[in-house]
Short mmCIF file of C-alpha atoms and ligand atoms in Angstrom, two decimals:
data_model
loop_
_atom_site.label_atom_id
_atom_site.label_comp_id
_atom_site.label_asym_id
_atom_site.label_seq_id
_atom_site.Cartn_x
_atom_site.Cartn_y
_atom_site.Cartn_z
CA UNK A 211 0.00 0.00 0.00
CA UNK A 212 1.01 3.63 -0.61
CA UNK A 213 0.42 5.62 2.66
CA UNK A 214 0.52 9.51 2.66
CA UNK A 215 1.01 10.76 6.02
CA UNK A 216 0.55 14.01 7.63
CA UNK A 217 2.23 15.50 10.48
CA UNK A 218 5.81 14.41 11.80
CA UNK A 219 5.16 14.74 14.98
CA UNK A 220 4.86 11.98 17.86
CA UNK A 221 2.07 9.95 16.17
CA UNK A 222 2.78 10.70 12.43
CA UNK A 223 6.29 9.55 12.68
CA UNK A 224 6.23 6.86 14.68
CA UNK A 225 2.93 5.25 12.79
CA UNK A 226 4.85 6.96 9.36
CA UNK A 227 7.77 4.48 10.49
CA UNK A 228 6.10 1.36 12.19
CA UNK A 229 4.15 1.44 8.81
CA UNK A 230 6.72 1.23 6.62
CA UNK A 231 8.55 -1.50 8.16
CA UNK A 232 6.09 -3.24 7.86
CA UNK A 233 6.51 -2.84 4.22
CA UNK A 234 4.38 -0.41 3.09
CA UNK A 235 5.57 2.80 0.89
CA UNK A 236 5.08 5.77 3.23
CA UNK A 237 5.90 9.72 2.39
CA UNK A 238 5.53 11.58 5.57
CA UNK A 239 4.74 15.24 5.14
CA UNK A 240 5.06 18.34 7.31
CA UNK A 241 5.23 22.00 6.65
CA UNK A 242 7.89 22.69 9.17
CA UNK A 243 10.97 23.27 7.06
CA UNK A 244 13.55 22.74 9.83
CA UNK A 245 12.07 19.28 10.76
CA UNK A 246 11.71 17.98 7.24
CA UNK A 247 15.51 19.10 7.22
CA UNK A 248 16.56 17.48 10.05
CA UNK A 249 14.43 13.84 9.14
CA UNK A 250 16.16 14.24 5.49
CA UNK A 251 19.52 14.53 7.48
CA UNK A 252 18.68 11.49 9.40
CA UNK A 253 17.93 13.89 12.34
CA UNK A 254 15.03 12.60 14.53
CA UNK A 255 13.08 15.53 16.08
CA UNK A 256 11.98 13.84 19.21
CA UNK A 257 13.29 11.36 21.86
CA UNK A 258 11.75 7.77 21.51
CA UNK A 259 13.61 5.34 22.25
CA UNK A 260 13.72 3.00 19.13
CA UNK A 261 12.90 5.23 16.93
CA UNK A 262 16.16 6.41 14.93
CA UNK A 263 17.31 2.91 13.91
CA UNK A 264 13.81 2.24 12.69
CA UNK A 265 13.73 5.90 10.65
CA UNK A 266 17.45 4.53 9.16
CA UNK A 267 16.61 1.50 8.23
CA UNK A 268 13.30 2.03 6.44
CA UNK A 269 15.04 5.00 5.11
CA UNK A 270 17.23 2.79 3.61
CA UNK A 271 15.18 0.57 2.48
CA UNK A 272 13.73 2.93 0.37
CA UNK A 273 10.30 2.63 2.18
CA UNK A 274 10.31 5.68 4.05
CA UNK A 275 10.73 8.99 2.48
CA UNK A 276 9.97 12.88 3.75
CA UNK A 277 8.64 15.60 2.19
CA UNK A 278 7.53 19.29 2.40
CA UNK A 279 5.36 19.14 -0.76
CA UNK A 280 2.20 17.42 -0.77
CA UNK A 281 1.46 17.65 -4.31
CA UNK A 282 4.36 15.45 -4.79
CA UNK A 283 3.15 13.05 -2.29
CA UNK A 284 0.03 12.80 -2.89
CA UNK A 285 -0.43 11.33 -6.73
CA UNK A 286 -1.23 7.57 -6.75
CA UNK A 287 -1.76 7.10 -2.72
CA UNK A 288 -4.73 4.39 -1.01
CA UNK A 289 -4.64 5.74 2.17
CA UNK A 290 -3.68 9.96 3.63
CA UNK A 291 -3.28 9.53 7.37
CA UNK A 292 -3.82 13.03 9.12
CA UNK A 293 -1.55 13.21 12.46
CA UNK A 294 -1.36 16.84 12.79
CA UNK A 295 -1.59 18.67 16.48
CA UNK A 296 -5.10 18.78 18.19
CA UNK A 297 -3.67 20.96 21.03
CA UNK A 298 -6.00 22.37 23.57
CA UNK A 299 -7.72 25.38 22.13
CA UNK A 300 -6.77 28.93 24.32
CA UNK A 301 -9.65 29.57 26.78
CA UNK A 302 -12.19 26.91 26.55
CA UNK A 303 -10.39 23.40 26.42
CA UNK A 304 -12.16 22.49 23.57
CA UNK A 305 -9.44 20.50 20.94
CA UNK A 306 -8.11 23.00 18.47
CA UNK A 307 -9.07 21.42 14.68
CA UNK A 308 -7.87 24.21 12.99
CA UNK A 309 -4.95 21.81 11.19
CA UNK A 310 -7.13 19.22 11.04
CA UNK A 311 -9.39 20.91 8.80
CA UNK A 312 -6.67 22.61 7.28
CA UNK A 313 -4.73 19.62 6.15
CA UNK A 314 -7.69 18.51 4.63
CA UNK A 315 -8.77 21.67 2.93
CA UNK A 316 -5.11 21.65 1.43
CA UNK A 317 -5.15 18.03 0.25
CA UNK A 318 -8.46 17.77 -1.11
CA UNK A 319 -7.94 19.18 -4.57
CA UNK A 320 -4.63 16.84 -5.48
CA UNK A 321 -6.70 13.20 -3.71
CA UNK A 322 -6.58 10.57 -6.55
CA UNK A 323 -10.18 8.74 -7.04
CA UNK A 324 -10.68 6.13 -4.03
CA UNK A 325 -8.45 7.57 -1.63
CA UNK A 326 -9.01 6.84 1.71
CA UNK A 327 -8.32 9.70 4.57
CA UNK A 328 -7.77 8.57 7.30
CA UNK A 329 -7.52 10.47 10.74
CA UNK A 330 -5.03 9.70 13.09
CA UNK A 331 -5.22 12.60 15.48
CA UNK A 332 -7.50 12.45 18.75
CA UNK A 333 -10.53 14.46 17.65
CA UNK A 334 -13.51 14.92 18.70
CA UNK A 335 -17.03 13.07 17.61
CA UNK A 336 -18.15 14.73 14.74
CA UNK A 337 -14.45 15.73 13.06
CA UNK A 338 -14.62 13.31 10.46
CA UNK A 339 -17.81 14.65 9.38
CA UNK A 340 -16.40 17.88 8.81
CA UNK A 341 -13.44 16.73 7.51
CA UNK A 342 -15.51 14.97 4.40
CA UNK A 343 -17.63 17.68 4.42
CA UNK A 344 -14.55 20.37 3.65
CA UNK A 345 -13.41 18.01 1.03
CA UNK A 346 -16.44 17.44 -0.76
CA UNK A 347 -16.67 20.86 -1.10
CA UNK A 348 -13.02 21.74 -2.29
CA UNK A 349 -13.20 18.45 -4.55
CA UNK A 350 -16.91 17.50 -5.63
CA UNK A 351 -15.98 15.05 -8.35
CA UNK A 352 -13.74 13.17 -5.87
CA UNK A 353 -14.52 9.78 -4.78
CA UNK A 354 -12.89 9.04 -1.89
CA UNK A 355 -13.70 7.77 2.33
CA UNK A 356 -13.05 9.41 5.26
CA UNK A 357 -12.35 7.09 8.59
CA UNK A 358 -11.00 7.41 11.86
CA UNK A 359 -8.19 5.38 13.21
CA UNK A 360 -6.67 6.80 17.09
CA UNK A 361 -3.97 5.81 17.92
CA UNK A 362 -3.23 4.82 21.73
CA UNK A 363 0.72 4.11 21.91
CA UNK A 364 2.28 5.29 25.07
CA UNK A 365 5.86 8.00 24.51
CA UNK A 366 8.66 6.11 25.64
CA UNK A 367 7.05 3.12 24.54
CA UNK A 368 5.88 4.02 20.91
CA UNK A 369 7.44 1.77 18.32
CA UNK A 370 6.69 -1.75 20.94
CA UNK A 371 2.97 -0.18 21.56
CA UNK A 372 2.31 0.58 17.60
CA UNK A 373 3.70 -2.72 16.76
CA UNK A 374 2.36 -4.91 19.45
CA UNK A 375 -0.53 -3.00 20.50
CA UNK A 376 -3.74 -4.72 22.38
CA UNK A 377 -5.85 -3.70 19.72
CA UNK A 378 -6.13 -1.55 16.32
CA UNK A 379 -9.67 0.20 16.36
CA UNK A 380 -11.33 1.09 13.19
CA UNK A 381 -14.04 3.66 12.49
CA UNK A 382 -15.24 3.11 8.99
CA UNK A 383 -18.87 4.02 7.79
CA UNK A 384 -17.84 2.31 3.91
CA UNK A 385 -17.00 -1.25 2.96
CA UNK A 386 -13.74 0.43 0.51
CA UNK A 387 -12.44 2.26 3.61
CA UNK A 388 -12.66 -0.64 6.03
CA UNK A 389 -10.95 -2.92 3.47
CA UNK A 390 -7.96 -0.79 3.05
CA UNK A 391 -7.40 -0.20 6.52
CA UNK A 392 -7.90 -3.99 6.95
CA UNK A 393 -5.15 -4.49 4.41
CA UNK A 394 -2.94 -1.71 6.04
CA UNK A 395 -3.07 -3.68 9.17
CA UNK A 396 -3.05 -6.94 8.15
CA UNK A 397 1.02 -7.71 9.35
CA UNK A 398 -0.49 -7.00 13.02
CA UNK A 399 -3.94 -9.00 12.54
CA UNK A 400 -1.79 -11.56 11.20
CA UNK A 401 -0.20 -12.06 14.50
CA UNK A 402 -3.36 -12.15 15.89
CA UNK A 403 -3.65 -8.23 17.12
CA UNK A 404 -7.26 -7.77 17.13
CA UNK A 405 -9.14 -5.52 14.81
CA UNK A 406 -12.03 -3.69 16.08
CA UNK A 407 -13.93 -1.87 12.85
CA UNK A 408 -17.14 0.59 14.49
CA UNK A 409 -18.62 3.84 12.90
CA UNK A 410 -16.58 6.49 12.31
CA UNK A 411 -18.59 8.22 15.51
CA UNK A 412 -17.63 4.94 17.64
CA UNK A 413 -13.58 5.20 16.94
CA UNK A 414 -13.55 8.92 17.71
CA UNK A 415 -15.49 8.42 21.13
CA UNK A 416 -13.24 5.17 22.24
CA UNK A 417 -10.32 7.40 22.26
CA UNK A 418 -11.39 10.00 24.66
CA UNK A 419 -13.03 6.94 26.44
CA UNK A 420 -9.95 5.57 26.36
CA UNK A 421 -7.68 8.14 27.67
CA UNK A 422 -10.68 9.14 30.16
CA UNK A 423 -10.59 5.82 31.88
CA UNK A 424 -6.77 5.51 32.52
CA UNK A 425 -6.69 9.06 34.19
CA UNK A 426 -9.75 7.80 36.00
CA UNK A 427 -8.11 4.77 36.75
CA UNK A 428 -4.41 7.42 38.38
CA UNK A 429 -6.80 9.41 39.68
CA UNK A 430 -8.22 6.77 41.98
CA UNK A 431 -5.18 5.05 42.79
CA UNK A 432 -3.62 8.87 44.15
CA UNK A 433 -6.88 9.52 45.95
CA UNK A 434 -6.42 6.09 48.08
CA UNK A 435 -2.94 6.50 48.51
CA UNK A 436 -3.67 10.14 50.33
CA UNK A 437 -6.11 8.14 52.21
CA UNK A 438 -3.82 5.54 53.07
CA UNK A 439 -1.34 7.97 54.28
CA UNK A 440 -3.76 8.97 56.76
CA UNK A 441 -5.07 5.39 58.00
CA UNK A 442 -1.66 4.39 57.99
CA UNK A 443 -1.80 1.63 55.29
CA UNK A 444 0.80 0.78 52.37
CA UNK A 445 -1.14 2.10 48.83
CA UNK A 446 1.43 -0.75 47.18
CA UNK A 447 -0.32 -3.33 49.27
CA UNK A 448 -4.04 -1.71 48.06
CA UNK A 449 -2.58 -1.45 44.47
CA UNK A 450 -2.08 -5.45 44.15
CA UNK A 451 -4.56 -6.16 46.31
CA UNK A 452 -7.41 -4.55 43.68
CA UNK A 453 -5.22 -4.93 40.52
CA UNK A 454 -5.00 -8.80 40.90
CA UNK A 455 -9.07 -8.89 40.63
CA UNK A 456 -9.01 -9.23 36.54
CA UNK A 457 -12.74 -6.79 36.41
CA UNK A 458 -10.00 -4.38 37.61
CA UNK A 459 -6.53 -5.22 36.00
CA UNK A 460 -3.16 -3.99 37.73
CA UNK A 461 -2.31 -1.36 34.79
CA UNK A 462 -1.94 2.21 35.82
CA UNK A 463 -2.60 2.16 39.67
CA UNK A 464 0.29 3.45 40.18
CA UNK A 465 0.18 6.21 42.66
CA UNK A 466 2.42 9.40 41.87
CA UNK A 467 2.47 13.25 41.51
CA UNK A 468 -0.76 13.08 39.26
CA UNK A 469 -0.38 12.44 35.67
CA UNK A 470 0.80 14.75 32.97
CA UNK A 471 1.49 14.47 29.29
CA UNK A 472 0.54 15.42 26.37
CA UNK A 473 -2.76 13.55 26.13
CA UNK A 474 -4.51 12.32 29.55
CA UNK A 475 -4.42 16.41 30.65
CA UNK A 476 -5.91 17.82 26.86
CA UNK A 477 -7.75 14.84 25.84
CA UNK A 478 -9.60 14.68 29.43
CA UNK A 479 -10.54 18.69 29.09
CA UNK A 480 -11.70 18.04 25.24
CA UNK A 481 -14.29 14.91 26.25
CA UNK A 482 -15.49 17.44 29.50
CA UNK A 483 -16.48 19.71 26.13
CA UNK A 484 -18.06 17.02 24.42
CA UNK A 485 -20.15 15.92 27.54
CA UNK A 486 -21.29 19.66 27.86
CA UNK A 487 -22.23 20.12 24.27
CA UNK A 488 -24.43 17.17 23.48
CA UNK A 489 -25.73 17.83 27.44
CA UNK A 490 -24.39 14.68 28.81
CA UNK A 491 -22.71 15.66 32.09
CA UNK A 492 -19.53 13.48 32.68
CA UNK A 493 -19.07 14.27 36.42
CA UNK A 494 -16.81 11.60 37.06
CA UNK A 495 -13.86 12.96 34.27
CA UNK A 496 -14.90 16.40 35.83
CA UNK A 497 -13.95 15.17 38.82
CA UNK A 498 -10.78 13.29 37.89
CA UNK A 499 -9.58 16.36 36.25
CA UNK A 500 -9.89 18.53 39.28
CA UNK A 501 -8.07 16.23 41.66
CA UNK A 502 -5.47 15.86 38.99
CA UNK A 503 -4.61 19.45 39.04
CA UNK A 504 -4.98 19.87 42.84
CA UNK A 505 -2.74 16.80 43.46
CA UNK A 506 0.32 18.33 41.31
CA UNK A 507 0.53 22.00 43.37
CA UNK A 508 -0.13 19.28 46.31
CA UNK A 509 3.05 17.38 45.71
CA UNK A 510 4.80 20.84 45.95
CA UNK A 511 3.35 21.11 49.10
CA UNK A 512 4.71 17.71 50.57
CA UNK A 513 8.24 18.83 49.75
CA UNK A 514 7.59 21.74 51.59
CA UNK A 515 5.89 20.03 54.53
CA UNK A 516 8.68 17.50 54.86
CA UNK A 517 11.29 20.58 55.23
CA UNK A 518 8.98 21.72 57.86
CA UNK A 519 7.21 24.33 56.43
CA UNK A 520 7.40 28.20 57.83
CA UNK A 521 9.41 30.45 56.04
CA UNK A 522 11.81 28.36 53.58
CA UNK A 523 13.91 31.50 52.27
CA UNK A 524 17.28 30.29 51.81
CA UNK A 525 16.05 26.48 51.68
CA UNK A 526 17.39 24.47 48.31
CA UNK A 527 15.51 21.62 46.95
CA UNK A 528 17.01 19.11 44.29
CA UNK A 529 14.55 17.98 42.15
CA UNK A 530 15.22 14.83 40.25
CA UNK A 531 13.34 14.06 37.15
CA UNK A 532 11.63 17.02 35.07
CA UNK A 533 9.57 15.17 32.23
CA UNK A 534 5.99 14.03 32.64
CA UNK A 535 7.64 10.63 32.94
CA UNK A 536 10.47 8.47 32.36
CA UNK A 537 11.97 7.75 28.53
CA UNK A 538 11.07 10.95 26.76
CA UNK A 539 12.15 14.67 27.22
CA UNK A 540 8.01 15.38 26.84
CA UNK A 541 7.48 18.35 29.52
CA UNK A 542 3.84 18.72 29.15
CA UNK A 543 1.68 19.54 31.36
CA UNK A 544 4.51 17.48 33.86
CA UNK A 545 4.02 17.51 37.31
CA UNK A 546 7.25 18.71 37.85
CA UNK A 547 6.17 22.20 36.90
CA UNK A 548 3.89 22.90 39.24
CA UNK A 549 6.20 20.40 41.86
CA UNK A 550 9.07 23.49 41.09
CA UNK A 551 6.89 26.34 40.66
CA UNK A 552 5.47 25.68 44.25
CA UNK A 553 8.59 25.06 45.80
CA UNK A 554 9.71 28.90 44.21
CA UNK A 555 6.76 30.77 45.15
CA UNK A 556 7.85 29.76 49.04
CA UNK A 557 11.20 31.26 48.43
CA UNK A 558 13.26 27.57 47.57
CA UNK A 559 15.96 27.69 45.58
CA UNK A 560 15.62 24.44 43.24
CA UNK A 561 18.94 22.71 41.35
CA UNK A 562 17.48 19.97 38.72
CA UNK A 563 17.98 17.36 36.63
CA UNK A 564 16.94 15.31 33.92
CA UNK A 565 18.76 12.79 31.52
CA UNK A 566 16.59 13.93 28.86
CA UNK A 567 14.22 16.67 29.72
CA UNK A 568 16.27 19.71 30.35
CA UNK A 569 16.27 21.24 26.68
CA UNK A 570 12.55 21.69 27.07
CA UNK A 571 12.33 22.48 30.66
CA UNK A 572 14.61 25.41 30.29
CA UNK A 573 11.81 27.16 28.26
CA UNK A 574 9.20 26.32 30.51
CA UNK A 575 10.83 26.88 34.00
CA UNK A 576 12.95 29.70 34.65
CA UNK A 577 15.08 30.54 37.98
CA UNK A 578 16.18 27.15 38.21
CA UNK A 579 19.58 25.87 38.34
CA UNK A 580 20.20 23.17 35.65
CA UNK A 581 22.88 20.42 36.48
CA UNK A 582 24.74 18.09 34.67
CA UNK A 583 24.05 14.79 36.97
CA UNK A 584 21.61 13.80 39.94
CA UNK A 585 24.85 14.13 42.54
CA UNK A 586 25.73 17.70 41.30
CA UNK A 587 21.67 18.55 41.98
CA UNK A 588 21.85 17.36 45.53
CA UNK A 589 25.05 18.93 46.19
CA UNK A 590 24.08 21.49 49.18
CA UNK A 591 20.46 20.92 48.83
CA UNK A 592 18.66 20.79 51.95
CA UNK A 593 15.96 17.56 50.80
CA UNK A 594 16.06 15.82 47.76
CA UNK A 595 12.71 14.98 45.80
CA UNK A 596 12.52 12.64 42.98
CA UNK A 597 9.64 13.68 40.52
CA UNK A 598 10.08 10.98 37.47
CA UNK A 599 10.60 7.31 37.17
CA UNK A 600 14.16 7.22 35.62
CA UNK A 601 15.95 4.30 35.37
CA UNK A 602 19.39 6.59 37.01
CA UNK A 603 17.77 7.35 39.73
CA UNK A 604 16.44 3.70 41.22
CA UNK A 605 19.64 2.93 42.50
CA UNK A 606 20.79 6.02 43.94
CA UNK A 607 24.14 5.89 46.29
CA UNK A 608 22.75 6.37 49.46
CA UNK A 609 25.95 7.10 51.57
CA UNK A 610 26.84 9.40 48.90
CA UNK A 611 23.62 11.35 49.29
CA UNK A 612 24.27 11.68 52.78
CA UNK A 613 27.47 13.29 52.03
CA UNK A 614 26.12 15.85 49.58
CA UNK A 615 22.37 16.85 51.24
CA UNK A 616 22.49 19.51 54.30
CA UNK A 617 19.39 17.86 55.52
CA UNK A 618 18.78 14.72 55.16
CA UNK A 619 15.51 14.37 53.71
CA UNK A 620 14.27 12.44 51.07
CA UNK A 621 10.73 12.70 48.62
CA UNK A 622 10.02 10.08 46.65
CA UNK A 623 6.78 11.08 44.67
CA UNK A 624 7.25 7.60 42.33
CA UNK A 625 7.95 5.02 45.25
CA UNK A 626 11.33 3.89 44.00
CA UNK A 627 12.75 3.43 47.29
CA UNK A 628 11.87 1.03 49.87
CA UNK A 629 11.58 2.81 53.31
CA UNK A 630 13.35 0.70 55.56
CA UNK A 631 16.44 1.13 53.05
CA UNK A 632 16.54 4.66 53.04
CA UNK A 633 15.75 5.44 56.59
CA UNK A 634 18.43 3.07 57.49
CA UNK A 635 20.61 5.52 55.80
CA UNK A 636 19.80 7.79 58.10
CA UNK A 637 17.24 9.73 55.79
CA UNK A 638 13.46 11.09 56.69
CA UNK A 639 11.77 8.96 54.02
CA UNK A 640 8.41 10.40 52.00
CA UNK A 641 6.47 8.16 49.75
CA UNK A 642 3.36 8.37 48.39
CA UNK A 643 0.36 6.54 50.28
CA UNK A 644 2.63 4.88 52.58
C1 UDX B 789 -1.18 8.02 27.09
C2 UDX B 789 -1.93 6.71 26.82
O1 UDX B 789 -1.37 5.67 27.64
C3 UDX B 789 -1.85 6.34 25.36
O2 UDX B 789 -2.63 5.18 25.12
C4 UDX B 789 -2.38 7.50 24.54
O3 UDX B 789 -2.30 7.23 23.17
C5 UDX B 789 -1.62 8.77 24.86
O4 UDX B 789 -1.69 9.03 26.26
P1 UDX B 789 1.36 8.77 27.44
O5 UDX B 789 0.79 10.13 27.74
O6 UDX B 789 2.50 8.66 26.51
O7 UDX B 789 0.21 7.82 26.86
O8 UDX B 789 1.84 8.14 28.82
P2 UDX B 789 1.32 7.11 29.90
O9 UDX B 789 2.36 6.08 30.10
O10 UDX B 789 -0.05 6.64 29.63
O11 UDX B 789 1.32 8.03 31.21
C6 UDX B 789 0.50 9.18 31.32
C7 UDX B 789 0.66 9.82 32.66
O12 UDX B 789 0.09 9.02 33.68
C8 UDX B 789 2.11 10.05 33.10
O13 UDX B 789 2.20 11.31 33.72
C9 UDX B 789 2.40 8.92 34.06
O14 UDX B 789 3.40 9.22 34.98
C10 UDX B 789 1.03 8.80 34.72
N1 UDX B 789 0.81 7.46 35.29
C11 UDX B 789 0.67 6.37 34.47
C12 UDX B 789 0.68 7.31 36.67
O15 UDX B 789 0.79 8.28 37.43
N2 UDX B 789 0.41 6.06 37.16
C13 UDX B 789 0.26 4.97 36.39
O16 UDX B 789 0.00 3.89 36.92
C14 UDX B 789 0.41 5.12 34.99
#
């Protein structure tokens, strides 16, 4: 199959990739000059881990090509996959379609007869309506479908996700559109991946529904840990204790400093929009999203609880981990902003570091002192507080800490540690629900 896609960011160029190892032809196309650049320079714009090698070698294999010029793409192509941004809109939440509905404006006129279009990007219910709507109108003699196909890899964990994922969902409302996506798939349904084909309505909804669920599913887990923290019982403990009933599953119960990212936070605030316009309250997303953004000033809190509180002028904090998680230098919407930006506004000095995160927390959080390794952060510090799940920082020296921290207290907002370890270092050890 020839596949057209759209967009080079996250999604578009890890799908653009995954697809054409698994043999397809595939032209990725952006209009950002710099990153078409750096792909043709066998630059990758973003950290995945994976991801280069299987950019290369498709590359090579003269599968994978990149473009700036849709018109040149475009000719002779079954399937256009859109993967553009569907960033929060300023002021309301709502997802911004605007290059959605642009991309499709701008392809419509150069589609070859019995295209298929095929979006990629989370959208609401009701996009892909407009989006065949737009290019009915820019291209009336056109015969071509227009399906919906999200995409639910995790960062960090893109290429193994895309390629090995629990299940491909469809959203096809014509026989030709469900056949080519069938086909597109088929080296995954081979290996017995299942295939889910719905409306075109169904596959934008499961997303959101998706996404909903898992922060629902955080959200929960970080309201019981608080609660065990106060009845003096181990969240870990409450985690396998519900996760090993299978109506429940142990996936994402993993208390923390609330989640972050660049989908659970937007996509969460876009189905909250959805709910309100069709007048079907969803009070229990409402809810999850408030206690989301509550818990991540909270965690900034904790830090400064566990130094005692009062007035902290003069007080440094190291702050380990900057990303929303571990294995990508994503900083959206990542706890650790409001973690740092809460520790400031009480007068703490913060030194911090990230193995890959620091490029792009430099332009979100200023006033902080960036340092080249976790030992270097601690250095002076008066408590230490790990924020993301890298691998670096599991196995900490502890005697070496000691050395470096004035005081000796420790924050672990991921539970890395075990308690009796670090206390028998000589630490104040804080978890989370335990
Ligand atoms: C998520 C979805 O998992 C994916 O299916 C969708 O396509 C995009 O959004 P991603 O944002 O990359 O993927 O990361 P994910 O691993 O899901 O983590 C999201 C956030 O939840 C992170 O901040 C993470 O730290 C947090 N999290 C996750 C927890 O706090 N506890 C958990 O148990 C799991």
């Amino acid at each position: 199959m020839r596949i057209v896609m759209i967009g080079t960011g996250y999604v578009g160029l890890v799908s653009g990739a995954c697809f054409a190892d698994f043999g397809h032809e595939v032209v990725c196309v952006d209009k950002d000059q710099s990153k078409i650049d750096a792909l043709l320079n066998g630059e990758i714009p973003i950290f995945e881990p994976g991801l280069d090698e299987l950019v290369a070698k498709n590359v090579a294999a003269g599968r994978l090509s990149f473009t700036l010029d849709l018109a040149e793409a475009l000719p002779g192509t079954d399937a256009v996959f859109i993967a553009v941004g569907t960033p929060s809109r300023r002021g309301d939440g709502h997802a911004d379609l605007s290059y959605v509905y642009a991309a499709a404006r701008e392809m419509a006129p150069l589609l070859p007869d019995g295209v298929v279009v095929v979006d990629k990007s989370t959208v609401p219910v009701g996009t892909g309506d407009e989006v065949e709507r737009i290019i009915r109108e820019e291209a009336p003699e056109l015969s071509f479908s227009v399906a919906s196909n999200p995409e639910f890899l995790r960062e960090g964990a893109a290429i193994d996700d895309f390629k090995r994922p629990d299940r491909v969902v469809i959203g096809v409302n014509d026989a030709h559109a469900e056949s080519v996506l069938e086909e597109i798939y088929r080296p995954l349904t081979r290996n017995e991946s299942p295939l889910v084909s719905m409306s075109r309505r169904g596959a934008e909804l499961t997303k959101y529904a998706a996404n909903a669920f898992l922060a629902t599913k955080i959200g929960f887990i970080n309201e019981i840990a608080d609660l065990c923290e106060k009845v003096g019982a181990d969240v870990r403990d409450v985690s396998k204790g519900i996760g090993l009933d299978s109506r429940i599953g142990n996936r994402f119960l993993m208390p923390g400093p609330g989640y972050g990212g660049s989908c659970f936070p937007k996509d969460t605030l876009a189905l909250l929009k959805t709910g309100q316009d069709y007048e079907s309250p969803l009070r229990i997303v409402e809810s999850v999203v408030a206690s989301n953004d509550q818990r991540k000033r909270g965690m900034g809190r904790k830090v400064i609880n566990a130094l005692g509180g009062g007035d902290l002028h003069g007080k440094t904090v190291a702050v380990l981990g900057l990303t929303f998680k571990a294995n990508t230098d994503d900083m959206r919407d990542s706890p650790a902003i409001s973690v740092v930006q809460a520790l400031q506004d009480a007068g703490i000095e913060v030194k911090a570091y990230d193995p890959e995160g620091m490029e792009q927390a430099k332009k979100v959080l200023s006033n902080v002192t960036y340092c080249e390794g976790p030992y270097e952060a601690m250095d002076g510090a008066d408590a230490l507080v790990i924020v993301t799940e890298w691998d670096t920082f599991r196995a900490l020296d502890l005697d070496r800490v000691k050395g470096l921290l004035k005081d000796l207290i420790f924050v672990d907002l991921r539970n890395l540690y075990s308690r009796s370890d670090v206390e028998g270092t000589g630490f104040k050890y804080i978890g989370v629900g335990r």
